[in-house]
PDB file of C-alpha atoms in Angstrom:
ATOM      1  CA  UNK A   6      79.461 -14.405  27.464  1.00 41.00           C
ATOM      2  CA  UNK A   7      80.610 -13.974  23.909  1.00 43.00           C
ATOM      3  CA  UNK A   8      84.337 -15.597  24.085  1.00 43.00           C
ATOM      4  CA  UNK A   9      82.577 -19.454  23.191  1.00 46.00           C
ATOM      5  CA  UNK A  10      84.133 -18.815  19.716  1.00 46.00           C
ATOM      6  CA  UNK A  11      87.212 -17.560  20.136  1.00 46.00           C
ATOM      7  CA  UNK A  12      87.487 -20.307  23.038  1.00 77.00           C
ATOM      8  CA  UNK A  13      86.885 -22.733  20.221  1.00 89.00           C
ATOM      9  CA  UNK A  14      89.630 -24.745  18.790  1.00 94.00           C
ATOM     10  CA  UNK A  15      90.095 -24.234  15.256  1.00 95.00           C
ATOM     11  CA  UNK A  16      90.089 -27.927  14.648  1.00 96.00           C
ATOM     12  CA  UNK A  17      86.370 -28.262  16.515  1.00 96.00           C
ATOM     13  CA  UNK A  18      85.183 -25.426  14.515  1.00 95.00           C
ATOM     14  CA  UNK A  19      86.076 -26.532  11.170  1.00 96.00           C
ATOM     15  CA  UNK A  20      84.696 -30.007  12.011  1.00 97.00           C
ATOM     16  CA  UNK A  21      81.259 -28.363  13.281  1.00 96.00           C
ATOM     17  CA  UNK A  22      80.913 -26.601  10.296  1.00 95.00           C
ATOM     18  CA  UNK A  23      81.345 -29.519   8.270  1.00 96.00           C
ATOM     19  CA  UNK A  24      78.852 -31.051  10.047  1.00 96.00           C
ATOM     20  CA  UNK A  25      75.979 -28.537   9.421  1.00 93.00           C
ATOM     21  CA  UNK A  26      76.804 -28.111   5.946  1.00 93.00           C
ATOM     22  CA  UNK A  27      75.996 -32.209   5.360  1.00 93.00           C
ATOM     23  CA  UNK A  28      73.277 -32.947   7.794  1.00 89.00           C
ATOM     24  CA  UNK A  29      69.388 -33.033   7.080  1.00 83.00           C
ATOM     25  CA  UNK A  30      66.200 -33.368   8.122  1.00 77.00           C
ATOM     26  CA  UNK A  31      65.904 -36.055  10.135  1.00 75.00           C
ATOM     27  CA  UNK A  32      62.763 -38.529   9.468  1.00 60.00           C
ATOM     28  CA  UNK A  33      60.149 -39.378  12.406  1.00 56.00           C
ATOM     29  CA  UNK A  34      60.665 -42.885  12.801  1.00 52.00           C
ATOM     30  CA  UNK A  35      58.583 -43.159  15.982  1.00 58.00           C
ATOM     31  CA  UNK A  36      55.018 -42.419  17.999  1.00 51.00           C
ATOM     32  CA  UNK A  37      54.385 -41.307  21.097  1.00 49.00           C
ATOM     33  CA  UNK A  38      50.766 -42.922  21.668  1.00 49.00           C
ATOM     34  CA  UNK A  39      50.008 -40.672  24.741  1.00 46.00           C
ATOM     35  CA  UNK A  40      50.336 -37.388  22.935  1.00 42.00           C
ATOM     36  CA  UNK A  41      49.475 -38.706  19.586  1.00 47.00           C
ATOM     37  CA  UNK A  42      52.506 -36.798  17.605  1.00 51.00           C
ATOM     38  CA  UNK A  43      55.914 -39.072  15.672  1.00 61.00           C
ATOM     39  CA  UNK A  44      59.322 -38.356  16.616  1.00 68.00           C
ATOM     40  CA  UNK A  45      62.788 -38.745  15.748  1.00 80.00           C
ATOM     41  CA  UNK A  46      64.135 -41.476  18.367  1.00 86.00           C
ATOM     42  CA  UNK A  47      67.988 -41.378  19.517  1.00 88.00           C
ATOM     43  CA  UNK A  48      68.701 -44.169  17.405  1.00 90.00           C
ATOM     44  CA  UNK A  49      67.881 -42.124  14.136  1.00 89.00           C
ATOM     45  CA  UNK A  50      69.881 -39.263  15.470  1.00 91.00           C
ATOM     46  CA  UNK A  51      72.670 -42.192  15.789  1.00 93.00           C
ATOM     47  CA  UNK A  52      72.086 -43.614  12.632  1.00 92.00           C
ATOM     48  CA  UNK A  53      72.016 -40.369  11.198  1.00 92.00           C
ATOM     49  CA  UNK A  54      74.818 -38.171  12.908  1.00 94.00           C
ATOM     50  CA  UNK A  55      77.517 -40.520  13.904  1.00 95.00           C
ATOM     51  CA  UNK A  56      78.921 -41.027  10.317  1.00 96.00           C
ATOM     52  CA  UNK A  57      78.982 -37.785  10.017  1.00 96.00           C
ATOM     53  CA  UNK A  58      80.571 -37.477  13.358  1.00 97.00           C
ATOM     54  CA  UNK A  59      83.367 -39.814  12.469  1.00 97.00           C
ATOM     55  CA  UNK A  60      83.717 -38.329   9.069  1.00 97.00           C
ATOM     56  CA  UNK A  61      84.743 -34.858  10.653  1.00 97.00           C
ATOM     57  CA  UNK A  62      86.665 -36.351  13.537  1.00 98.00           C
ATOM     58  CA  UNK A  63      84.582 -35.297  16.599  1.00 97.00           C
ATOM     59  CA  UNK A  64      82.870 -36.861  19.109  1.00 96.00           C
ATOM     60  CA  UNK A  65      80.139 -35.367  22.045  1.00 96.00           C
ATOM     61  CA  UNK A  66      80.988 -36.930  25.784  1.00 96.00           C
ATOM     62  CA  UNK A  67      77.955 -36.291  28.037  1.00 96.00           C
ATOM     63  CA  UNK A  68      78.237 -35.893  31.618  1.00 96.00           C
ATOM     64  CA  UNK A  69      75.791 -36.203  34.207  1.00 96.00           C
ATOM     65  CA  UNK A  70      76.368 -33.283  36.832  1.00 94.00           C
ATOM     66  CA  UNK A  71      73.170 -34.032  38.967  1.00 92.00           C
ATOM     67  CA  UNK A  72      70.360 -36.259  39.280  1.00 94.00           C
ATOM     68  CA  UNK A  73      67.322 -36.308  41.623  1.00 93.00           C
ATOM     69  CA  UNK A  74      64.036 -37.896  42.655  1.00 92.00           C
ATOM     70  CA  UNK A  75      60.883 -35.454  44.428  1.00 89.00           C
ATOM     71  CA  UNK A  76      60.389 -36.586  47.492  1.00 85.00           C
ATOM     72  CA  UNK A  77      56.904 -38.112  46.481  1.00 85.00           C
ATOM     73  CA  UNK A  78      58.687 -40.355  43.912  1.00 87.00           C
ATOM     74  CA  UNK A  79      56.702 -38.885  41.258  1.00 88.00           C
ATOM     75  CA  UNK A  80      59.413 -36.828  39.176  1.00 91.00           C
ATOM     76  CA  UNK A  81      63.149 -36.873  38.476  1.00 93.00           C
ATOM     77  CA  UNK A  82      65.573 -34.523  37.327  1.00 93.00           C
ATOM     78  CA  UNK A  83      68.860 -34.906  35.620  1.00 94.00           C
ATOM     79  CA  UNK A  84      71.183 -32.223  34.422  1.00 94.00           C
ATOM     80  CA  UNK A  85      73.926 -33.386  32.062  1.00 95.00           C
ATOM     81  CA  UNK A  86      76.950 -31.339  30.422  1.00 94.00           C
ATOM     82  CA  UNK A  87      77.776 -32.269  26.925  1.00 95.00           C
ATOM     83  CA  UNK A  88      81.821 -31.844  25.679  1.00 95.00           C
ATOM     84  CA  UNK A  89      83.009 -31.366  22.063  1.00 96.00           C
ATOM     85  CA  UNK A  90      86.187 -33.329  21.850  1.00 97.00           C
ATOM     86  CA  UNK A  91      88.455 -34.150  18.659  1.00 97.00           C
ATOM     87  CA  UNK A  92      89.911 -36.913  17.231  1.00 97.00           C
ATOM     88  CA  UNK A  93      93.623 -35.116  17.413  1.00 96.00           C
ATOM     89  CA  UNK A  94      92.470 -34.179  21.215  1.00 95.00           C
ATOM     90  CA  UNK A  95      91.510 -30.869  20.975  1.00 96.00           C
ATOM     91  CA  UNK A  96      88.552 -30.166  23.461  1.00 95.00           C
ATOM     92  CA  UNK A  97      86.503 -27.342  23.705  1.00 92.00           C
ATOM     93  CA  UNK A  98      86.463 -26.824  27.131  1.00 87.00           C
ATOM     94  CA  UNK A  99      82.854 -24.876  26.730  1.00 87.00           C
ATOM     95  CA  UNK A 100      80.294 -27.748  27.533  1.00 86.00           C
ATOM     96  CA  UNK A 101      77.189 -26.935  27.046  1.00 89.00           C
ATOM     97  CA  UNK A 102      74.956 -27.963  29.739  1.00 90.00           C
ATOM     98  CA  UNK A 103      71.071 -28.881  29.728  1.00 91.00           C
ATOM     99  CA  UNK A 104      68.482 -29.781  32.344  1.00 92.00           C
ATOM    100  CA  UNK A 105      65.199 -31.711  32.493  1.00 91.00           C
ATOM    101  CA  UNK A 106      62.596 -32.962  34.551  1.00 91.00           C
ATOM    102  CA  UNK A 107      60.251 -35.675  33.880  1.00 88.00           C
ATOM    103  CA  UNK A 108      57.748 -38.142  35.925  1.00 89.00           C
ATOM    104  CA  UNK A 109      59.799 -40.814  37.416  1.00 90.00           C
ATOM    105  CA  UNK A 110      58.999 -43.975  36.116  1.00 87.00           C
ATOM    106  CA  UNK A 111      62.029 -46.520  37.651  1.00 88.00           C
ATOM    107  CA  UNK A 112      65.193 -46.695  36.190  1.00 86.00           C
ATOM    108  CA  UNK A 113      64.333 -45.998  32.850  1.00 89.00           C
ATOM    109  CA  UNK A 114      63.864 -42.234  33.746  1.00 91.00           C
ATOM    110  CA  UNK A 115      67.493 -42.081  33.892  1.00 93.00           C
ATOM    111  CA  UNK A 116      67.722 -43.362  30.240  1.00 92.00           C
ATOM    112  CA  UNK A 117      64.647 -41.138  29.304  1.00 91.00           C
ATOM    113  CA  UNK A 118      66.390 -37.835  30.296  1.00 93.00           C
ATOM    114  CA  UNK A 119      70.133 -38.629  28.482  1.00 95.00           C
ATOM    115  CA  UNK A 120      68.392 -39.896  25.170  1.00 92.00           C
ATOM    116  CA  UNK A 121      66.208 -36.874  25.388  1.00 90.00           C
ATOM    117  CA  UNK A 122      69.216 -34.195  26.518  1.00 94.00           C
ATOM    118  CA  UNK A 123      71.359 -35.980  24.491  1.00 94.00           C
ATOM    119  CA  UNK A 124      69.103 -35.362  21.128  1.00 91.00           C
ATOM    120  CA  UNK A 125      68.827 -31.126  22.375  1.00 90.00           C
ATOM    121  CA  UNK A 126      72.585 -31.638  22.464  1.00 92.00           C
ATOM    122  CA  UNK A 127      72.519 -32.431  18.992  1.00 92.00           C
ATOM    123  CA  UNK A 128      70.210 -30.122  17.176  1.00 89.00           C
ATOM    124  CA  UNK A 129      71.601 -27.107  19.213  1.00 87.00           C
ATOM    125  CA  UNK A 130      75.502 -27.820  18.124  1.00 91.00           C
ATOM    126  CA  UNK A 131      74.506 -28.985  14.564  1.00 91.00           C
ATOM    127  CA  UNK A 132      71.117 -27.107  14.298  1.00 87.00           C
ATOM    128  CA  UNK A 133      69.547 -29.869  12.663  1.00 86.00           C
ATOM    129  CA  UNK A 134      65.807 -29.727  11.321  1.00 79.00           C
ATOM    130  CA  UNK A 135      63.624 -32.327  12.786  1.00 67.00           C
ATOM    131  CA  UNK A 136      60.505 -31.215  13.326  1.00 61.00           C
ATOM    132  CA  UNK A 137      60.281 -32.238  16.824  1.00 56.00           C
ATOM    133  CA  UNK A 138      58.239 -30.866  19.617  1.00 54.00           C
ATOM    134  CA  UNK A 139      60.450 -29.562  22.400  1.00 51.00           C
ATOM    135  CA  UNK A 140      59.089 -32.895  25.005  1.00 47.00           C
ATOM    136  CA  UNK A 141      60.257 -35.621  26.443  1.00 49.00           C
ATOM    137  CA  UNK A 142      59.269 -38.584  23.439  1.00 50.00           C
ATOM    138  CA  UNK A 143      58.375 -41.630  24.989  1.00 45.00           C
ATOM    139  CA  UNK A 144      56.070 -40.313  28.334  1.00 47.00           C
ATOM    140  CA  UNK A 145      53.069 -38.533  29.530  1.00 49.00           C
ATOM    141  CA  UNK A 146      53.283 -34.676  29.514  1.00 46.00           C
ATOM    142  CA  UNK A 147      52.499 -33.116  32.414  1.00 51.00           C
ATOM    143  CA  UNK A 148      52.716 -29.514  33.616  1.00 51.00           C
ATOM    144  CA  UNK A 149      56.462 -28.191  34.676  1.00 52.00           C
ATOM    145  CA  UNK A 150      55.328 -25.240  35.153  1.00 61.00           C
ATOM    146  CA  UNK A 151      56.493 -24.583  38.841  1.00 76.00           C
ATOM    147  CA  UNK A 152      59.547 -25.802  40.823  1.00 83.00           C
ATOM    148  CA  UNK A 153      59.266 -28.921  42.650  1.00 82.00           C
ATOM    149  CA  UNK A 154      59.431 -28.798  46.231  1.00 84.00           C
ATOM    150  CA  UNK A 155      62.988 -30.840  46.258  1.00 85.00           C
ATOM    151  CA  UNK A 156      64.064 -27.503  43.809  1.00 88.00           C
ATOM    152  CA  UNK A 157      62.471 -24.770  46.375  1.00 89.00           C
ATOM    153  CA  UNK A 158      64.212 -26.634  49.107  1.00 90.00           C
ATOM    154  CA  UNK A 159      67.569 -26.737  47.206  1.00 91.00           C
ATOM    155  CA  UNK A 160      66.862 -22.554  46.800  1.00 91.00           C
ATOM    156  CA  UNK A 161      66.436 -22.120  50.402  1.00 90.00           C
ATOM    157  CA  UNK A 162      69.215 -24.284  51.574  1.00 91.00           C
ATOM    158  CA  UNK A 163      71.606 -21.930  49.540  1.00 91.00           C
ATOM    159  CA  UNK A 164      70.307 -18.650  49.937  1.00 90.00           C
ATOM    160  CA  UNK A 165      71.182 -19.397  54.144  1.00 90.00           C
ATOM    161  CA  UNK A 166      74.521 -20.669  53.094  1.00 90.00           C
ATOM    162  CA  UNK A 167      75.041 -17.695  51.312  1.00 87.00           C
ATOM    163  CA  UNK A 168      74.250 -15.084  53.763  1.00 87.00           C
ATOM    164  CA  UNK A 169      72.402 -12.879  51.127  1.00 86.00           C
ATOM    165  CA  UNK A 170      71.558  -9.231  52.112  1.00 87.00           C
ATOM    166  CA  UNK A 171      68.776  -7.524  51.651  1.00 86.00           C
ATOM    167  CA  UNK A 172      70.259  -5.673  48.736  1.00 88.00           C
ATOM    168  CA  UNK A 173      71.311  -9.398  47.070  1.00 87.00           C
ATOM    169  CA  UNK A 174      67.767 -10.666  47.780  1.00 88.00           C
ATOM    170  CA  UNK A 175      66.011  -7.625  45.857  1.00 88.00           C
ATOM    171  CA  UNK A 176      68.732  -7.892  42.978  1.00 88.00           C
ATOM    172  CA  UNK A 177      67.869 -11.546  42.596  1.00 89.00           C
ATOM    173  CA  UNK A 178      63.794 -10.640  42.427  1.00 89.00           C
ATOM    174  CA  UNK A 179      64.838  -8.006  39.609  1.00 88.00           C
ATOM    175  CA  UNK A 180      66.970  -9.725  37.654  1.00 88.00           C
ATOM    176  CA  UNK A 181      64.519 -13.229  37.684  1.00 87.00           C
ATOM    177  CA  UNK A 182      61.266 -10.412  37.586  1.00 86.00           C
ATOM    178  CA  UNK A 183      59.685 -12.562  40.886  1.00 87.00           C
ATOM    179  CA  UNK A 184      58.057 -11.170  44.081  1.00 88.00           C
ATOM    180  CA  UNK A 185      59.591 -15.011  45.459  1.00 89.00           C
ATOM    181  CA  UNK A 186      62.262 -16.631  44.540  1.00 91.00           C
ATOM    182  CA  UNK A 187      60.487 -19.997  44.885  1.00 90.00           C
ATOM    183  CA  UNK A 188      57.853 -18.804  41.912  1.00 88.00           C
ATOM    184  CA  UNK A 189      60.594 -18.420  38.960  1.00 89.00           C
ATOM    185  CA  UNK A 190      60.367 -20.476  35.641  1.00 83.00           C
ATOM    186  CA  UNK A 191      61.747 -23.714  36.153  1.00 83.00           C
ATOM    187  CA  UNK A 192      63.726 -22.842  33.054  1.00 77.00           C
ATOM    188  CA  UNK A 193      65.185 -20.165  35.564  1.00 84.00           C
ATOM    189  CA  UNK A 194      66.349 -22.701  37.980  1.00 87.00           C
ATOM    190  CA  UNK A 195      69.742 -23.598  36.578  1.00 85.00           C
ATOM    191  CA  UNK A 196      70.721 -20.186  36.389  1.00 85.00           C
ATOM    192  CA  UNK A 197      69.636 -19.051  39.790  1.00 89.00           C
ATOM    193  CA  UNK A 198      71.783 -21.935  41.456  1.00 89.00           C
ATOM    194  CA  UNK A 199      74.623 -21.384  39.727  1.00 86.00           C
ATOM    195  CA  UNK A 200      74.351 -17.467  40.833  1.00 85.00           C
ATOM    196  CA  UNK A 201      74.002 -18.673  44.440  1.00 89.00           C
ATOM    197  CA  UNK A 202      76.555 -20.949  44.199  1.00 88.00           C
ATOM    198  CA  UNK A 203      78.741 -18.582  43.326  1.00 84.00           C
ATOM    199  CA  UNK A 204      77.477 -15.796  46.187  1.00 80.00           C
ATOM    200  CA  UNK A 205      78.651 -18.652  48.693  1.00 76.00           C
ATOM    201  CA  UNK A 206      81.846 -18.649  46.926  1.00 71.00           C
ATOM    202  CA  UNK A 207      82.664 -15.598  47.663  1.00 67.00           C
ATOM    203  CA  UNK A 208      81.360 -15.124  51.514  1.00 57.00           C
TER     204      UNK A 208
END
């Protein structure tokens, strides 16, 4: 996929360029007790970015594409797309998409995830130094290792839909280097659904 850039309005890219040549390191301004590291909250990244932001005309619109609870209640996902738009209405119609999965805590897991994918946002389109550890700030880290059994579920559900053949199946074990597909990095996970997706497409 190399066309991003030349699928980039001119406008957009001038303004992101701006951007990166002004911003700096963001400060920690917060602790996470648990894991006994600071962080830069959302707020500094507001405080921070925005006038900046306004300064070169551009704004970042986050949509949430999916969100989900594990059936025991004990983790939720959210995946969230993140569009570039201009103040003269160009958009780059390239959003960049992220993913993450957390323990669920009540409703505040929703505002957990977009704070946190909202920050990765950030730092990838502006590459701004913080420091950071790649977590989620404000709760306990726990292993992510493996997919949840709502995700393997999710896998199943559209490789029937899909009809794969044999032939598909092995392809998708090569390409993802898995004996199963249910043992892939849940890094992985985004990708593979969106390749299933688009097998059912197409039957």
């Amino acid at each position: 996929m190399n066309h991003q850039a030349s699928d980039c309005p001119k406008v957009i890219a001038n303004a992101l360029f701006q951007i990166q040549e002004q911003v700096s390191t963001l400060g920690y301004d917060s602790d996470n007790e648990y894991a006994k590291y600071k962080y830069v909250s959302i707020d500094k990244y507001y405080e921070s970015m925005r006038p900046l932001m306004n300064d070169a005309g551009i704004m970042i619109i986050p949509d949430e594409l999916e969100s989900s609870i594990s059936d025991d209640r004990k983790l939720y996902r959210a995946v969230y797309q993140f569009t570039i738009v201009h103040k003269d209405g160009a958009v780059w119609n390239f959003p960049i998409r992220r993913s993450i999965t957390l323990p669920f805590t009540g409703a505040q897991s929703s505002g957990s995830a977009l704070s946190y994918l909202e920050k990765i946002a950030m730092r990838t389109i502006f590459k701004i130094n913080s420091g950071e550890k790649d977590d989620a700030d404000m709760l306990k880290q726990e292993d992510f290792s493996t997919l949840t059994e709502e995700q393997k579920s999710e896998i199943d559900e559209l490789v029937n839909e899909a009809k794969l053949s044999d032939e598909d199946i092995d392809a998708l074990y090569k390409w993802l280097k898995v004996n199963n597909l249910h043992d892939i990095d849940p890094e992985q996970f985004d990708n593979l659904i969106g390749a299933l997706k688009r097998k059912k497409v197409k039957k």
